[in-house]
mmCIF file of C-alpha atoms and ligand atoms in Angstrom:
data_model
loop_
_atom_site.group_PDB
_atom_site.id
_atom_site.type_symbol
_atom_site.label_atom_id
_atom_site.label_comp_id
_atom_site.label_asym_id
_atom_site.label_seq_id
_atom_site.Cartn_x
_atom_site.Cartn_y
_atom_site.Cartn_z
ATOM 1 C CA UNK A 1 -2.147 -30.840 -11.548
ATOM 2 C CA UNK A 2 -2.547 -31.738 -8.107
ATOM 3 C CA UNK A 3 -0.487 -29.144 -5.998
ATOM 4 C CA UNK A 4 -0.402 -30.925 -2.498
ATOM 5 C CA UNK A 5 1.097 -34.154 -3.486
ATOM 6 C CA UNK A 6 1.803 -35.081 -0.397
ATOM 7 C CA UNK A 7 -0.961 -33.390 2.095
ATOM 8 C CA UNK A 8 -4.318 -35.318 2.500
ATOM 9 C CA UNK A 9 -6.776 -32.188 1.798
ATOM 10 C CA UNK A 10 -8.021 -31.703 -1.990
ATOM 11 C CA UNK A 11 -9.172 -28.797 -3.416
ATOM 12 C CA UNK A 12 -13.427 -29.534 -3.363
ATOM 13 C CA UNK A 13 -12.562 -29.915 0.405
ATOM 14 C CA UNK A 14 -11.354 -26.744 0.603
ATOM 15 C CA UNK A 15 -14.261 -25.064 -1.132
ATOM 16 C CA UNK A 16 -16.866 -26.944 1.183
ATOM 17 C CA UNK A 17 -14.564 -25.564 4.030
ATOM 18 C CA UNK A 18 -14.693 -22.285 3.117
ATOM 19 C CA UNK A 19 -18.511 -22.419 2.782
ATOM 20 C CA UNK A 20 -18.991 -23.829 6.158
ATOM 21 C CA UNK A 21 -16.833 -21.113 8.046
ATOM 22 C CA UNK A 22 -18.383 -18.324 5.874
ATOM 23 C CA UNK A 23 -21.644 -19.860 6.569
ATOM 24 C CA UNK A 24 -20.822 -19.859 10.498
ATOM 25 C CA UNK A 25 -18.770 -16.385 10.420
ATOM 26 C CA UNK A 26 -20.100 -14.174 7.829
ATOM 27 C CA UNK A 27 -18.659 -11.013 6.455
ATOM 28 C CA UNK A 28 -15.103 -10.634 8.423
ATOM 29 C CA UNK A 29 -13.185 -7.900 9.539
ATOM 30 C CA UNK A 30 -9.407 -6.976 11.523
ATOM 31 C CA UNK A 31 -10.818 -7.098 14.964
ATOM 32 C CA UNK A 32 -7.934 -4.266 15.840
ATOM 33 C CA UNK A 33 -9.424 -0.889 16.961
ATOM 34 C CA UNK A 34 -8.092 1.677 14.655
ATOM 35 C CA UNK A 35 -9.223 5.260 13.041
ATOM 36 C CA UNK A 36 -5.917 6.145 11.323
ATOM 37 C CA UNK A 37 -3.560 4.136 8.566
ATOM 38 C CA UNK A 38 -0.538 4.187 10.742
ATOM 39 C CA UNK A 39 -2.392 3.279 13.645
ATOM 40 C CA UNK A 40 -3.522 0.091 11.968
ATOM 41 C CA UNK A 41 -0.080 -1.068 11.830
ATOM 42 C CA UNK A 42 1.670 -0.047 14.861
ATOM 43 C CA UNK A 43 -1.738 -2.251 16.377
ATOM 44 C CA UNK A 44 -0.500 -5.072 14.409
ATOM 45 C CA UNK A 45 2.662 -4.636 15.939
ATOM 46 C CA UNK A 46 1.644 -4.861 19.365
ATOM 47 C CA UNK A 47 -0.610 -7.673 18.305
ATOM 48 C CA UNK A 48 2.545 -9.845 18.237
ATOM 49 C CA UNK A 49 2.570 -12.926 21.441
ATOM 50 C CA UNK A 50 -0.437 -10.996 22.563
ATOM 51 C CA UNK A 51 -4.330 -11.278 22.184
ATOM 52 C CA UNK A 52 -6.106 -8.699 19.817
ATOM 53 C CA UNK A 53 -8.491 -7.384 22.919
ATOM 54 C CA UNK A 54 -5.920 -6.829 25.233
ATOM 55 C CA UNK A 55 -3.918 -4.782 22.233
ATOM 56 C CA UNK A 56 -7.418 -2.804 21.985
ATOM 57 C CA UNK A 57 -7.288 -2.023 25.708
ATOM 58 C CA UNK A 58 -4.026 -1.012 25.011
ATOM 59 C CA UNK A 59 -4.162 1.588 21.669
ATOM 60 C CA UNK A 60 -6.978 4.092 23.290
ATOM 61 C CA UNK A 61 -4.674 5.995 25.410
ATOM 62 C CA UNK A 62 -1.432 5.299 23.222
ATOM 63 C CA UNK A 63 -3.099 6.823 19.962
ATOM 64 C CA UNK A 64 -4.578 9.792 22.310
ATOM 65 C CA UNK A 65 -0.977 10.557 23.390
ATOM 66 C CA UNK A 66 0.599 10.141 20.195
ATOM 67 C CA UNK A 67 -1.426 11.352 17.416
ATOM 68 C CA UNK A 68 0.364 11.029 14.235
ATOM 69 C CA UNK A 69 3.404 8.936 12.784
ATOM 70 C CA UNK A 70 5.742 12.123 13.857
ATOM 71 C CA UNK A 71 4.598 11.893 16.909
ATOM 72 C CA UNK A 72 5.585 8.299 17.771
ATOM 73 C CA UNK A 73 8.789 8.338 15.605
ATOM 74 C CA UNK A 74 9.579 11.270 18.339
ATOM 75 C CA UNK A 75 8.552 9.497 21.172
ATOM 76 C CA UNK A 76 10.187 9.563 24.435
ATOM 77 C CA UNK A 77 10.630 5.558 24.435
ATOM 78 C CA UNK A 78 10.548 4.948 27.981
ATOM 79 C CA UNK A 79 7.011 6.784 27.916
ATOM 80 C CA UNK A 80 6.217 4.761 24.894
ATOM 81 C CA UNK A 81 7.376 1.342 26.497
ATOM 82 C CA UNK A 82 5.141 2.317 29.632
ATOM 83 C CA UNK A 83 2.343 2.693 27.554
ATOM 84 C CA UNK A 84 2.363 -0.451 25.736
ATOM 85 C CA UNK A 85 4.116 -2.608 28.354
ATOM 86 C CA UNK A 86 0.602 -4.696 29.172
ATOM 87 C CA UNK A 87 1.054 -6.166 25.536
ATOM 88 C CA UNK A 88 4.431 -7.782 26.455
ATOM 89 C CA UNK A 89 8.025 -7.835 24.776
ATOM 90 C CA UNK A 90 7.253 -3.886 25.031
ATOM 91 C CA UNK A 91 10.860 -3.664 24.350
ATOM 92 C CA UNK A 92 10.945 -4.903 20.698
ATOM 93 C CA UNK A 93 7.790 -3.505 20.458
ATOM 94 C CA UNK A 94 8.427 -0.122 21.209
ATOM 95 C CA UNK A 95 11.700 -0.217 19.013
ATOM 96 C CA UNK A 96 9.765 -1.336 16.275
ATOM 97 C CA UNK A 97 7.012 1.049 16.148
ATOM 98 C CA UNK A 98 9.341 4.090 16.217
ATOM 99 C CA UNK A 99 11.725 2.090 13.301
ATOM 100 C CA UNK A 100 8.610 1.852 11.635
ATOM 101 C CA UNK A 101 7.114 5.105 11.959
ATOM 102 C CA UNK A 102 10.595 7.193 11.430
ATOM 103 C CA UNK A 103 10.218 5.171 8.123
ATOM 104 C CA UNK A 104 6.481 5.861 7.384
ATOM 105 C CA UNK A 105 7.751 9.431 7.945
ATOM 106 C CA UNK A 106 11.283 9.854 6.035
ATOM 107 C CA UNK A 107 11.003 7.464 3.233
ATOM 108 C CA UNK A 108 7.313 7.504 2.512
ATOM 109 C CA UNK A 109 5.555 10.596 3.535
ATOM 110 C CA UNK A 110 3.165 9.466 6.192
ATOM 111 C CA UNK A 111 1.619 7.652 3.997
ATOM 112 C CA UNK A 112 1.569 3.940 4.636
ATOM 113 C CA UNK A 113 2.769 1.658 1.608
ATOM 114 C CA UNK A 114 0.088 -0.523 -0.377
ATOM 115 C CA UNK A 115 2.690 -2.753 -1.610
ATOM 116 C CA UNK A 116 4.431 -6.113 -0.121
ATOM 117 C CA UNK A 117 7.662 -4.685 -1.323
ATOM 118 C CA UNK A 118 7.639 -0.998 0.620
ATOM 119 C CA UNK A 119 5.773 -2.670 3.554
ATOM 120 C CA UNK A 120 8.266 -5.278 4.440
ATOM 121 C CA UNK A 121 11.065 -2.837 3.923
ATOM 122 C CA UNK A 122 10.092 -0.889 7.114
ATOM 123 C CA UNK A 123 11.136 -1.792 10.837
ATOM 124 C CA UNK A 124 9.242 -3.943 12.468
ATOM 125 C CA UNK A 125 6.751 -5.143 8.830
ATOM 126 C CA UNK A 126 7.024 -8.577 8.503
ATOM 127 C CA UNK A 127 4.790 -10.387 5.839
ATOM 128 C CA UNK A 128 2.027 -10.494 8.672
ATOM 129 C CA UNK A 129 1.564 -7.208 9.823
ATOM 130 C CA UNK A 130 2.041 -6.536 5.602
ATOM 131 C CA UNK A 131 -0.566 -9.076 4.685
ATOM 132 C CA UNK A 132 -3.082 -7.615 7.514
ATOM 133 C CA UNK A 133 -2.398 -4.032 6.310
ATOM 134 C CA UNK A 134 -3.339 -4.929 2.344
ATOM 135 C CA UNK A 135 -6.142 -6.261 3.082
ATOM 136 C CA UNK A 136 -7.486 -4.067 5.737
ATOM 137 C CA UNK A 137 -6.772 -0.763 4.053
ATOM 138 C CA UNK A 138 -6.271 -1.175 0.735
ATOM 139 C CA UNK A 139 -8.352 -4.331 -0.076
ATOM 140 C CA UNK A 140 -5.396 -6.264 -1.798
ATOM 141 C CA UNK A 141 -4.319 -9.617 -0.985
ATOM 142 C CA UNK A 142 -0.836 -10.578 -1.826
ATOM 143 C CA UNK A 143 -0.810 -13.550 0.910
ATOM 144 C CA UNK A 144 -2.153 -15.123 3.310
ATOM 145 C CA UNK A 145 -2.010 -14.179 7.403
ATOM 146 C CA UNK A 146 -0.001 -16.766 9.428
ATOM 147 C CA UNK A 147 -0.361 -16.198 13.271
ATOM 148 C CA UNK A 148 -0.428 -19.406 15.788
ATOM 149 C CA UNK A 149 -3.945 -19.967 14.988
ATOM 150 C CA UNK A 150 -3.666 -20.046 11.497
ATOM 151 C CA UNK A 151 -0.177 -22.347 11.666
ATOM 152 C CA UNK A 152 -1.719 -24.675 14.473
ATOM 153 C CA UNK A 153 -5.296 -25.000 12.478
ATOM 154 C CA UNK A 154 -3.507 -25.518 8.826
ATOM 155 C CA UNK A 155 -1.369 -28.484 10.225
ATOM 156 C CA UNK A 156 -4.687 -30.076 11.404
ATOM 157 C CA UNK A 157 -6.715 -29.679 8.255
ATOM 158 C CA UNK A 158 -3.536 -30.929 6.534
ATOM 159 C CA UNK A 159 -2.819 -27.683 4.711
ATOM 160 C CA UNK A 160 0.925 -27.637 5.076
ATOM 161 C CA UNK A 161 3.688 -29.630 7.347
ATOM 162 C CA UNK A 162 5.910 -27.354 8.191
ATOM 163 C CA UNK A 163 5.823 -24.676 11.547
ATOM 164 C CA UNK A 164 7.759 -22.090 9.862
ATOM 165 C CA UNK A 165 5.201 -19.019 9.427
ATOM 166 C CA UNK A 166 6.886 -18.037 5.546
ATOM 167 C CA UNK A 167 6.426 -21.983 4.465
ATOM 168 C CA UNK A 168 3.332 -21.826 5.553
ATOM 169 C CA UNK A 169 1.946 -19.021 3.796
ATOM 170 C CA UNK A 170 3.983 -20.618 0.633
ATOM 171 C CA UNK A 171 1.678 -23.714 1.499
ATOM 172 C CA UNK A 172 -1.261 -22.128 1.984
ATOM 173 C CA UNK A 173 -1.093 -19.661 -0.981
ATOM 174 C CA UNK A 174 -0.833 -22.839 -3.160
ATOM 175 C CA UNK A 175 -3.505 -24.796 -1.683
ATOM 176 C CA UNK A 176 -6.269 -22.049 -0.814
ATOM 177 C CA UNK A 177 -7.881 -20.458 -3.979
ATOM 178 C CA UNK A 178 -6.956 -16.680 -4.444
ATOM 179 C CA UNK A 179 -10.394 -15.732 -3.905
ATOM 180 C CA UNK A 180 -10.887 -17.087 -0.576
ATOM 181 C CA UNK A 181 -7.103 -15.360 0.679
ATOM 182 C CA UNK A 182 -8.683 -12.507 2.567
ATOM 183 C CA UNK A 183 -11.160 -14.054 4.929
ATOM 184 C CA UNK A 184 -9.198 -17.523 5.132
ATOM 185 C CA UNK A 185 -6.863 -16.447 7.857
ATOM 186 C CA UNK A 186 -10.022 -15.024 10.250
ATOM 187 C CA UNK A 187 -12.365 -17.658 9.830
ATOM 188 C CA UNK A 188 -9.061 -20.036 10.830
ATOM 189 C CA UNK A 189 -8.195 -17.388 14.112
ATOM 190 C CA UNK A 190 -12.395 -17.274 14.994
ATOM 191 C CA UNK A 191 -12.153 -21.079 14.720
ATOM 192 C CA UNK A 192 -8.653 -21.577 16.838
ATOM 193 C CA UNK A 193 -10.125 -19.813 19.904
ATOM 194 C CA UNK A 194 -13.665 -21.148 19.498
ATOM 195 C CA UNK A 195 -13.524 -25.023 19.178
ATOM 196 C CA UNK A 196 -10.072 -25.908 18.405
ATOM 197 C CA UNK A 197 -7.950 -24.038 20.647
ATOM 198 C CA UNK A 198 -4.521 -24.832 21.278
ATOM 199 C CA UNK A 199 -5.500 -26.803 24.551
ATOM 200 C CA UNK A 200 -8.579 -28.802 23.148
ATOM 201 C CA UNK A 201 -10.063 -29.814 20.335
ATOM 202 C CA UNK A 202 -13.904 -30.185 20.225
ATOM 203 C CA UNK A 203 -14.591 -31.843 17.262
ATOM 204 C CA UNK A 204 -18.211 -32.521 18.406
ATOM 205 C CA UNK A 205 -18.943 -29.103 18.032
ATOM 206 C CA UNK A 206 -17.285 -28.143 14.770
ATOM 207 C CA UNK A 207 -18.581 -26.994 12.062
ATOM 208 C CA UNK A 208 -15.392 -28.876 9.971
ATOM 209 C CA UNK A 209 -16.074 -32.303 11.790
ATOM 210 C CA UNK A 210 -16.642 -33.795 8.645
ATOM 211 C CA UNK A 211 -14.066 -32.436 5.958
ATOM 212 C CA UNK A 212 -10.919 -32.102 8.727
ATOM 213 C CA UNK A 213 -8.739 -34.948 8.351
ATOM 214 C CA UNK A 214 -7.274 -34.408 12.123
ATOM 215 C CA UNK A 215 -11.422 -34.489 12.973
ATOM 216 C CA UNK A 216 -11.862 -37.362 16.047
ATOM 217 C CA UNK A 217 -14.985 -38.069 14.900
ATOM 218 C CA UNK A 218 -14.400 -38.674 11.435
ATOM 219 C CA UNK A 219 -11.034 -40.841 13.124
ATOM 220 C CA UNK A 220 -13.233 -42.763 15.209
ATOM 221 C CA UNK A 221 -9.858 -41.236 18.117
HETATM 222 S S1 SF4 B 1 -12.580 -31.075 13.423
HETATM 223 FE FE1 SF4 B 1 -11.464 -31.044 15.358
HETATM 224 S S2 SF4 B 1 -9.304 -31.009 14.812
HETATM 225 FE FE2 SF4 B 1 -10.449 -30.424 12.971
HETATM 226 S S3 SF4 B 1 -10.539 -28.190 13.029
HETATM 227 FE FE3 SF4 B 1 -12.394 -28.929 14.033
HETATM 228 S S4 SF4 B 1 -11.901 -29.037 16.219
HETATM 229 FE FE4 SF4 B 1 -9.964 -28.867 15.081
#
């Protein structure tokens, strides 16, 4: 049964996709700089409406000052905000890593949650930062990762219609074989700020030229 009745992209395109970006990108990995579980996420966090080396520039001198999930949900917040306030909407941010680690430390022990279910239970999880965290620490994939590259990209490889992150995923998770989930989202963010960024597109030089349906070459646009 054909699950994308109404999107252009077929299945044995999707396998030759995958086999071109893991071709071009390799083995994959969370480009966040981390040593501890906890850390991991609150990174995530931060990661939010804000690029993953600038977080990284960030995290050094937070995770010196505050070394363990205690120590953040304890935080003086203004000192935390300070901290993180480079990454933007340090605000929210800063709210949600304390909700998040007064959770990790009252309800589960320090101990970050390997399930979808615990994860998106705590401040500041959504299915992201949950999906990231599975895969990165635990090795399970439950989802798929939707940030703006991977929403912008799957609307131009006709992978979904919709700009709501959740529908996408719910798009995506149909369409994408299981056994591609864990690298599909990085090889789509490596390819968003390589040759189709969200300010050009340069078909010429992509390595999907000739499977993307949005491709200008393949348009003749
Ligand atoms: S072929 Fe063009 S539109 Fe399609 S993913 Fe590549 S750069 Fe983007």
């Amino acid at each position: 049964m054909n699950l994308l009745p109404n999107l252009k992209t077929k299945p044995a395109q999707i396998d030759s996709m995958y086999e071109k970006l893991e071709e071009r990108f390799g083995a994959v990995h969370c480009p966040l700089t981390y040593s501890q579980p906890h850390e991991l996420c609150i990174a995530v966090i931060l990661s939010a409406q804000c690029t993953d080396q600038r977080v990284n520039l960030v995290t050094p001198a937070l995770f010196a000052r505050f070394k363990t999930p205690a120590e953040f949900a304890n935080a003086d917040r203004i000192e935390l905000e300070e901290l993180i306030h480079s990454t933007g909407f340090y605000h929210n941010k800063a709210r949600s890593i304390q909700g998040f680690a007064q959770s990790l430390v009252e309800t589960h022990g320090g101990i970050v949650p390997n399930n979808m279910k615990d994860l998106v239970a705590m401040p500041g999880i959504g299915r992201k930062t949950a999906n990231v965290v599975m895969q990165e620490l635990y090795g399970l994939v439950d989802g798929i990762v939707v940030d703006t590259h991977v929403l912008r990209l799957s609307k131009l490889l006709k992978l979904t219609k919709h700009s709501d992150a959740v529908k996408v995923e719910r798009d995506l998770i149909q369409a994408i074989p299981r056994k591609y989930w864990m690298n599909w989202s990085l090889y789509m963010i490596f390819l968003g700020r390589s040759c189709c960024t969200a300010r050009k597109r340069n078909c010429n030089e992509c390595i999907l030229s000739n499977l993307c349906p949005s491709s200008t070459l393949k348009n003749g646009a």
